[in-house]
Amino acid sequence: MKDLLRFNKISLYAIAFVYLFYSCKQQEELVRNDANGAALGTTYNLIYFSEAPLDLQSQIDSVFAVMNHSLSTYIPESDISKINRGDSTLIVDKMFQEVFQLSKEVHKETKGYFDPTVGTLVNAWGFGPGKQIRLDSAKVDSLLNYVGFNKVQLSNENTILKDDPSIYFDFNAIAKGYAIDRLAKMMDANGITNYLLEVGGELVARGINPIKNKTWVVGIDDPQVVEGRELKLIIKLQNKAMASSGNYRKFRVDEKTGKKYVHTINPITGYTKNGTTLGVTVLANSCAEADAYATSFMAMELKEVKMLLKNNKTLEAYIIYLDKNGETQEFMTKGVKKLVVK
């Protein structure tokens, strides 16, 4: 009986060894494919592995084309541009519907700090395709009449209803992340299980890096390095999405006054937010969520962000901020701490 047990144990070891060898051999035989270029006003770099060379460029271009047609405020004939001009009869596509519904959820959870109807203010402050204007407190108060996600609806017929025709949508704080999610679905549909997708610094990672047979490793930029790039943190990313937001590179300087205006706009006050938060990185199940929350956290107070993270177990975050003495500090959730590469 002992000999039989010993034989079975040896057999199991042999089977395990053969399986491990076969798995490693499979990983080694996978082919790395790269796709990169410009889209959505930024750049993209996609890495994916397949059993044989696989060119998905036409499908990638198609995803970006559909995204632009639906959600680009820079294209006059896009659906969102037509809606911003007052078209209340246009039936929006699935992309617009999904982005609208997710925006509604994030708007509610952030208590209004995430609000895609902030487009009128984005333009007024000089960060959108619309006309920039000189603002004072009276003008800001006036423009706030056109801000508020509670003032818009997605009808049962999938048309957009606005309380005021001047309400202007701007989904740029979520659209880039959503585009990566669409690319990820396209990869999944093609049977790709190992990939790292990056669009404008936002990421989705699935599976592993087969070349190294390890989890994907990505970097988070140091928000205090204005020229060039320097990594603040390196983390492992597997089957997760990551998005970052910060004011360190996106700002405008008034030519007459020399005053600096950052791109983060508080939709509640109507003003650009020059706060103590320097940079935010969020990990989530989808890149659209990570993108939206990263933007929101830049406008929120740190204590509000910590409370939201405590209640929402699907999010992880890494935040760089200045304390009351002007010293640089870091906050990271337990989930991020586990992923840090030391």
CSV table of C-alpha atoms in Angstrom, one decimal:
chain,number,residue,atom,x,y,z
A,1,MET,CA,0.0,0.0,0.0
A,2,LYS,CA,2.9,2.3,0.9
A,3,ASP,CA,4.5,1.6,-2.5
A,4,LEU,CA,1.3,2.4,-4.2
A,5,LEU,CA,1.0,5.8,-2.4
A,6,ARG,CA,4.6,6.5,-3.2
A,7,PHE,CA,4.0,5.8,-6.8
A,8,ASN,CA,0.9,8.0,-6.9
A,9,LYS,CA,2.9,10.9,-5.3
A,10,ILE,CA,5.7,10.5,-7.8
A,11,SER,CA,3.2,10.4,-10.6
A,12,LEU,CA,1.6,13.6,-9.4
A,13,TYR,CA,5.0,15.4,-9.2
A,14,ALA,CA,5.7,14.2,-12.7
A,15,ILE,CA,2.4,15.5,-14.0
A,16,ALA,CA,2.9,18.8,-12.2
A,17,PHE,CA,6.4,19.1,-13.7
A,18,VAL,CA,5.1,18.3,-17.2
A,19,TYR,CA,2.3,20.9,-16.9
A,20,LEU,CA,4.7,23.5,-15.6
A,21,PHE,CA,7.1,22.8,-18.4
A,22,TYR,CA,4.3,22.9,-21.0
A,23,SER,CA,2.9,26.2,-19.5
A,24,CYS,CA,6.3,27.9,-19.6
A,25,LYS,CA,6.8,26.6,-23.1
A,26,GLN,CA,3.5,28.1,-24.1
A,27,GLN,CA,4.4,31.4,-22.6
A,28,GLU,CA,7.7,31.4,-24.4
A,29,GLU,CA,6.1,30.8,-27.7
A,30,LEU,CA,3.7,33.7,-27.4
A,31,VAL,CA,4.3,36.6,-29.8
A,32,ARG,CA,4.5,40.2,-28.6
A,33,ASN,CA,2.5,42.7,-30.6
A,34,ASP,CA,2.7,46.5,-30.3
A,35,ALA,CA,0.4,49.2,-31.5
A,36,ASN,CA,1.1,52.9,-30.9
A,37,GLY,CA,0.1,56.2,-32.3
A,38,ALA,CA,-2.0,59.3,-31.6
A,39,ALA,CA,-5.7,59.4,-30.8
A,40,LEU,CA,-8.2,61.4,-28.6
A,41,GLY,CA,-5.8,64.3,-28.4
A,42,THR,CA,-3.0,62.2,-26.8
A,43,THR,CA,-0.9,59.1,-27.6
A,44,TYR,CA,-1.5,55.4,-27.1
A,45,ASN,CA,0.8,52.4,-26.6
A,46,LEU,CA,-0.7,48.9,-26.6
A,47,ILE,CA,1.1,45.7,-25.9
A,48,TYR,CA,-0.6,42.3,-26.4
A,49,PHE,CA,0.5,38.7,-26.8
A,50,SER,CA,-0.9,36.1,-29.1
A,51,GLU,CA,0.2,32.7,-30.4
A,52,ALA,CA,1.0,34.1,-33.8
A,53,PRO,CA,1.6,37.7,-35.0
A,54,LEU,CA,-1.7,39.5,-34.8
A,55,ASP,CA,-2.4,42.9,-36.4
A,56,LEU,CA,-5.4,44.6,-34.7
A,57,GLN,CA,-4.7,48.1,-36.0
A,58,SER,CA,-8.0,48.3,-38.0
A,59,GLN,CA,-10.0,47.3,-34.9
A,60,ILE,CA,-8.1,49.7,-32.7
A,61,ASP,CA,-8.7,52.6,-35.1
A,62,SER,CA,-12.4,51.7,-35.2
A,63,VAL,CA,-12.7,52.0,-31.4
A,64,PHE,CA,-11.1,55.5,-31.5
A,65,ALA,CA,-13.3,56.5,-34.4
A,66,VAL,CA,-16.5,55.5,-32.7
A,67,MET,CA,-15.4,57.2,-29.5
A,68,ASN,CA,-14.7,60.4,-31.4
A,69,HIS,CA,-18.0,60.3,-33.2
A,70,SER,CA,-19.9,59.8,-29.9
A,71,LEU,CA,-18.0,61.8,-27.3
A,72,SER,CA,-15.5,64.3,-28.8
A,73,THR,CA,-16.2,67.9,-28.0
A,74,TYR,CA,-13.5,68.9,-30.5
A,75,ILE,CA,-15.4,67.4,-33.5
A,76,PRO,CA,-18.3,69.6,-34.6
A,77,GLU,CA,-20.3,66.7,-36.1
A,78,SER,CA,-19.9,64.4,-33.1
A,79,ASP,CA,-23.1,63.4,-31.1
A,80,ILE,CA,-22.0,65.3,-28.0
A,81,SER,CA,-21.3,68.5,-30.1
A,82,LYS,CA,-24.7,68.3,-31.6
A,83,ILE,CA,-26.3,67.8,-28.2
A,84,ASN,CA,-24.3,70.8,-26.8
A,85,ARG,CA,-25.7,72.9,-29.6
A,86,GLY,CA,-29.2,72.0,-28.5
A,87,ASP,CA,-30.2,68.9,-30.4
A,88,SER,CA,-32.8,67.1,-28.2
A,89,THR,CA,-33.9,64.6,-30.9
A,90,LEU,CA,-30.5,62.8,-31.4
A,91,ILE,CA,-30.6,59.2,-30.2
A,92,VAL,CA,-27.3,58.5,-28.5
A,93,ASP,CA,-25.3,55.3,-29.0
A,94,LYS,CA,-24.4,52.6,-26.5
A,95,MET,CA,-21.1,54.3,-25.6
A,96,PHE,CA,-22.8,57.6,-24.8
A,97,GLN,CA,-25.4,55.8,-22.7
A,98,GLU,CA,-22.8,53.9,-20.7
A,99,VAL,CA,-20.6,56.9,-20.0
A,100,PHE,CA,-23.7,58.9,-19.0
A,101,GLN,CA,-24.9,56.3,-16.6
A,102,LEU,CA,-21.5,55.8,-15.0
A,103,SER,CA,-21.0,59.6,-14.7
A,104,LYS,CA,-24.4,59.7,-12.9
A,105,GLU,CA,-23.2,57.1,-10.4
A,106,VAL,CA,-19.8,58.8,-9.7
A,107,HIS,CA,-21.5,62.2,-9.5
A,108,LYS,CA,-23.8,60.9,-6.8
A,109,GLU,CA,-21.0,59.1,-4.8
A,110,THR,CA,-18.7,62.2,-4.9
A,111,LYS,CA,-21.5,64.5,-3.9
A,112,GLY,CA,-21.3,66.5,-7.1
A,113,TYR,CA,-17.5,66.8,-7.4
A,114,PHE,CA,-17.6,64.8,-10.6
A,115,ASP,CA,-19.9,66.6,-13.1
A,116,PRO,CA,-19.6,66.4,-16.9
A,117,THR,CA,-22.0,69.4,-17.2
A,118,VAL,CA,-19.0,71.5,-16.1
A,119,GLY,CA,-18.2,72.0,-19.8
A,120,THR,CA,-19.4,75.7,-19.8
A,121,LEU,CA,-16.9,76.5,-17.1
A,122,VAL,CA,-14.1,74.4,-18.8
A,123,ASN,CA,-14.5,76.6,-21.9
A,124,ALA,CA,-14.8,79.8,-19.9
A,125,TRP,CA,-11.6,79.1,-18.0
A,126,GLY,CA,-9.7,78.3,-21.3
A,127,PHE,CA,-9.4,74.5,-21.1
A,128,GLY,CA,-11.9,73.4,-23.7
A,129,PRO,CA,-12.8,74.0,-27.4
A,130,GLY,CA,-15.2,76.8,-26.6
A,131,LYS,CA,-14.5,80.5,-26.2
A,132,GLN,CA,-12.5,81.6,-23.2
A,133,ILE,CA,-13.9,84.6,-21.4
A,134,ARG,CA,-12.6,86.9,-18.6
A,135,LEU,CA,-14.3,85.7,-15.4
A,136,ASP,CA,-15.2,87.5,-12.2
A,137,SER,CA,-17.4,86.3,-9.3
A,138,ALA,CA,-20.6,87.5,-10.9
A,139,LYS,CA,-19.8,85.7,-14.1
A,140,VAL,CA,-18.9,82.5,-12.4
A,141,ASP,CA,-22.1,82.5,-10.4
A,142,SER,CA,-24.0,83.1,-13.7
A,143,LEU,CA,-22.3,80.2,-15.4
A,144,LEU,CA,-23.1,77.9,-12.5
A,145,ASN,CA,-26.7,78.0,-13.5
A,146,TYR,CA,-25.7,75.7,-16.4
A,147,VAL,CA,-23.8,73.2,-14.2
A,148,GLY,CA,-25.4,70.2,-12.4
A,149,PHE,CA,-25.9,66.6,-13.5
A,150,ASN,CA,-29.3,66.8,-11.8
A,151,LYS,CA,-30.3,69.1,-14.7
A,152,VAL,CA,-29.9,66.5,-17.4
A,153,GLN,CA,-31.5,63.2,-18.1
A,154,LEU,CA,-31.2,60.2,-20.4
A,155,SER,CA,-34.8,59.6,-21.7
A,156,ASN,CA,-36.3,56.1,-22.3
A,157,GLU,CA,-35.8,56.8,-26.0
A,158,ASN,CA,-32.1,57.4,-25.4
A,159,THR,CA,-32.2,61.1,-26.1
A,160,ILE,CA,-30.7,63.7,-23.8
A,161,LEU,CA,-33.0,66.1,-22.0
A,162,LYS,CA,-31.6,69.3,-20.6
A,163,ASP,CA,-33.2,71.8,-18.2
A,164,ASP,CA,-31.5,74.6,-20.2
A,165,PRO,CA,-30.2,74.3,-23.8
A,166,SER,CA,-27.0,76.1,-22.7
A,167,ILE,CA,-25.9,73.2,-20.6
A,168,TYR,CA,-22.6,71.9,-22.1
A,169,PHE,CA,-21.4,68.3,-21.7
A,170,ASP,CA,-17.7,67.5,-21.3
A,171,PHE,CA,-16.9,63.9,-20.7
A,172,ASN,CA,-13.1,64.3,-21.1
A,173,ALA,CA,-12.5,63.3,-17.5
A,174,ILE,CA,-14.0,59.9,-18.1
A,175,ALA,CA,-13.9,59.3,-21.9
A,176,LYS,CA,-10.2,58.4,-22.1
A,177,GLY,CA,-10.6,55.8,-19.4
A,178,TYR,CA,-13.7,54.5,-21.1
A,179,ALA,CA,-11.8,54.2,-24.4
A,180,ILE,CA,-9.2,51.9,-22.8
A,181,ASP,CA,-12.1,49.8,-21.4
A,182,ARG,CA,-13.4,49.5,-25.0
A,183,LEU,CA,-10.0,48.5,-26.2
A,184,ALA,CA,-9.8,45.9,-23.5
A,185,LYS,CA,-13.1,44.4,-24.5
A,186,MET,CA,-11.9,44.3,-28.1
A,187,MET,CA,-8.8,42.4,-26.9
A,188,ASP,CA,-10.9,40.0,-24.9
A,189,ALA,CA,-13.1,39.4,-27.9
A,190,ASN,CA,-10.0,38.4,-29.9
A,191,GLY,CA,-9.0,35.8,-27.3
A,192,ILE,CA,-6.1,37.9,-26.0
A,193,THR,CA,-5.5,37.2,-22.3
A,194,ASN,CA,-2.2,39.0,-21.6
A,195,TYR,CA,-2.0,42.7,-22.4
A,196,LEU,CA,-1.1,46.2,-21.1
A,197,LEU,CA,-3.0,49.1,-22.7
A,198,GLU,CA,-2.0,52.7,-22.2
A,199,VAL,CA,-3.8,55.8,-23.5
A,200,GLY,CA,-2.5,59.2,-22.3
A,201,GLY,CA,-1.1,57.7,-19.1
A,202,GLU,CA,-4.2,55.7,-18.2
A,203,LEU,CA,-3.8,51.9,-18.1
A,204,VAL,CA,-5.5,48.6,-18.1
A,205,ALA,CA,-3.5,45.4,-17.4
A,206,ARG,CA,-4.7,41.8,-17.9
A,207,GLY,CA,-2.9,38.6,-17.2
A,208,ILE,CA,0.9,38.8,-17.0
A,209,ASN,CA,3.9,39.8,-19.0
A,210,PRO,CA,4.7,36.5,-20.7
A,211,ILE,CA,8.3,37.5,-21.6
A,212,LYS,CA,9.2,37.8,-17.9
A,213,ASN,CA,6.4,35.4,-16.7
A,214,LYS,CA,5.6,38.1,-14.1
A,215,THR,CA,2.9,40.5,-13.2
A,216,TRP,CA,2.9,43.7,-15.2
A,217,VAL,CA,4.9,46.5,-13.5
A,218,VAL,CA,4.0,50.2,-14.1
A,219,GLY,CA,5.2,53.5,-12.8
A,220,ILE,CA,3.5,56.6,-11.3
A,221,ASP,CA,5.0,59.9,-12.2
A,222,ASP,CA,6.3,62.3,-9.6
A,223,PRO,CA,3.9,65.3,-9.7
A,224,GLN,CA,6.7,67.7,-8.5
A,225,VAL,CA,8.9,67.1,-11.5
A,226,VAL,CA,7.7,69.7,-14.1
A,227,GLU,CA,10.3,69.0,-16.9
A,228,GLY,CA,10.8,65.5,-18.0
A,229,ARG,CA,9.6,62.5,-16.1
A,230,GLU,CA,10.6,60.9,-12.9
A,231,LEU,CA,8.8,58.0,-11.2
A,232,LYS,CA,7.5,58.4,-7.7
A,233,LEU,CA,6.3,54.9,-7.2
A,234,ILE,CA,6.4,51.5,-9.1
A,235,ILE,CA,3.6,49.0,-8.6
A,236,LYS,CA,2.4,45.7,-9.8
A,237,LEU,CA,-0.8,45.8,-11.9
A,238,GLN,CA,-2.8,42.7,-12.7
A,239,ASN,CA,-6.4,42.6,-13.9
A,240,LYS,CA,-6.9,46.2,-12.8
A,241,ALA,CA,-7.2,49.7,-14.3
A,242,MET,CA,-5.2,52.7,-13.3
A,243,ALA,CA,-5.7,56.4,-13.9
A,244,SER,CA,-3.9,59.5,-12.6
A,245,SER,CA,-4.7,63.2,-12.4
A,246,GLY,CA,-2.7,66.2,-11.4
A,247,ASN,CA,-2.2,69.9,-12.0
A,248,TYR,CA,1.5,69.8,-12.4
A,249,ARG,CA,1.5,69.8,-16.2
A,250,LYS,CA,-2.0,71.0,-17.1
A,251,PHE,CA,-2.4,74.7,-16.4
A,252,ARG,CA,-2.8,78.0,-18.2
A,253,VAL,CA,-1.0,81.3,-17.5
A,254,ASP,CA,-2.9,84.5,-18.1
A,255,GLU,CA,-0.8,86.6,-20.6
A,256,LYS,CA,-1.8,89.9,-19.0
A,257,THR,CA,-1.7,89.1,-15.3
A,258,GLY,CA,0.7,86.2,-15.2
A,259,LYS,CA,-1.7,84.3,-12.9
A,260,LYS,CA,-1.6,80.5,-13.1
A,261,TYR,CA,-4.9,78.6,-13.6
A,262,VAL,CA,-4.9,74.9,-13.1
A,263,HIS,CA,-7.1,72.6,-15.2
A,264,THR,CA,-9.0,71.1,-12.2
A,265,ILE,CA,-12.3,72.9,-11.9
A,266,ASN,CA,-14.5,72.6,-8.8
A,267,PRO,CA,-18.0,72.2,-10.3
A,268,ILE,CA,-19.5,73.2,-7.0
A,269,THR,CA,-17.8,76.6,-6.7
A,270,GLY,CA,-17.1,77.1,-10.4
A,271,TYR,CA,-13.5,78.1,-9.8
A,272,THR,CA,-10.2,76.3,-10.7
A,273,LYS,CA,-8.9,74.4,-7.7
A,274,ASN,CA,-5.4,75.4,-6.5
A,275,GLY,CA,-5.5,72.9,-3.6
A,276,THR,CA,-2.8,71.1,-1.6
A,277,THR,CA,-3.3,67.8,-3.6
A,278,LEU,CA,-0.6,67.5,-6.1
A,279,GLY,CA,-1.4,64.2,-7.8
A,280,VAL,CA,-3.9,61.3,-7.5
A,281,THR,CA,-3.7,57.8,-8.8
A,282,VAL,CA,-6.7,55.5,-8.6
A,283,LEU,CA,-7.0,51.8,-9.2
A,284,ALA,CA,-10.4,50.4,-10.1
A,285,ASN,CA,-12.1,47.5,-11.9
A,286,SER,CA,-12.6,49.8,-15.0
A,287,CYS,CA,-10.5,52.6,-16.3
A,288,ALA,CA,-13.5,54.8,-16.8
A,289,GLU,CA,-14.1,54.6,-13.0
A,290,ALA,CA,-10.5,55.2,-12.2
A,291,ASP,CA,-10.4,58.2,-14.6
A,292,ALA,CA,-13.5,59.7,-13.1
A,293,TYR,CA,-12.6,59.3,-9.5
A,294,ALA,CA,-9.0,60.5,-10.0
A,295,THR,CA,-10.4,63.7,-11.4
A,296,SER,CA,-12.9,64.1,-8.6
A,297,PHE,CA,-10.3,63.5,-5.9
A,298,MET,CA,-8.3,66.4,-7.2
A,299,ALA,CA,-11.2,68.7,-6.5
A,300,MET,CA,-12.2,67.2,-3.2
A,301,GLU,CA,-10.6,67.8,0.2
A,302,LEU,CA,-8.3,65.0,1.4
A,303,LYS,CA,-10.6,64.1,4.3
A,304,GLU,CA,-13.5,63.7,2.0
A,305,VAL,CA,-11.5,61.4,-0.3
A,306,LYS,CA,-10.4,59.2,2.6
A,307,MET,CA,-14.0,58.9,3.7
A,308,LEU,CA,-15.2,57.9,0.2
A,309,LEU,CA,-12.3,55.3,-0.1
A,310,LYS,CA,-13.3,53.9,3.3
A,311,ASN,CA,-16.8,53.3,2.1
A,312,ASN,CA,-16.0,52.1,-1.5
A,313,LYS,CA,-14.1,48.9,-1.3
A,314,THR,CA,-13.6,48.6,-5.1
A,315,LEU,CA,-11.2,51.6,-5.2
A,316,GLU,CA,-7.6,51.9,-4.2
A,317,ALA,CA,-5.7,55.2,-4.3
A,318,TYR,CA,-2.3,56.8,-4.0
A,319,ILE,CA,-2.3,60.6,-3.2
A,320,ILE,CA,0.6,63.0,-3.0
A,321,TYR,CA,-0.2,66.3,-1.2
A,322,LEU,CA,1.2,69.1,0.8
A,323,ASP,CA,0.6,69.3,4.6
A,324,LYS,CA,-0.1,72.5,6.5
A,325,ASN,CA,3.7,73.2,6.6
A,326,GLY,CA,4.1,72.9,2.9
A,327,GLU,CA,5.9,69.5,3.2
A,328,THR,CA,5.2,66.8,0.7
A,329,GLN,CA,3.3,63.8,2.1
A,330,GLU,CA,1.9,60.6,0.8
A,331,PHE,CA,-1.3,58.7,1.4
A,332,MET,CA,-2.0,55.2,0.0
A,333,THR,CA,-4.7,52.6,0.7
A,334,LYS,CA,-3.7,49.2,2.0
A,335,GLY,CA,-4.4,47.7,-1.5
A,336,VAL,CA,-1.8,50.0,-3.1
A,337,LYS,CA,0.8,49.2,-0.3
A,338,LYS,CA,0.5,45.5,-1.2
A,339,LEU,CA,1.4,46.3,-4.9
A,340,VAL,CA,4.4,48.5,-4.3
A,341,VAL,CA,7.6,47.2,-5.9
A,342,LYS,CA,10.4,47.8,-3.4
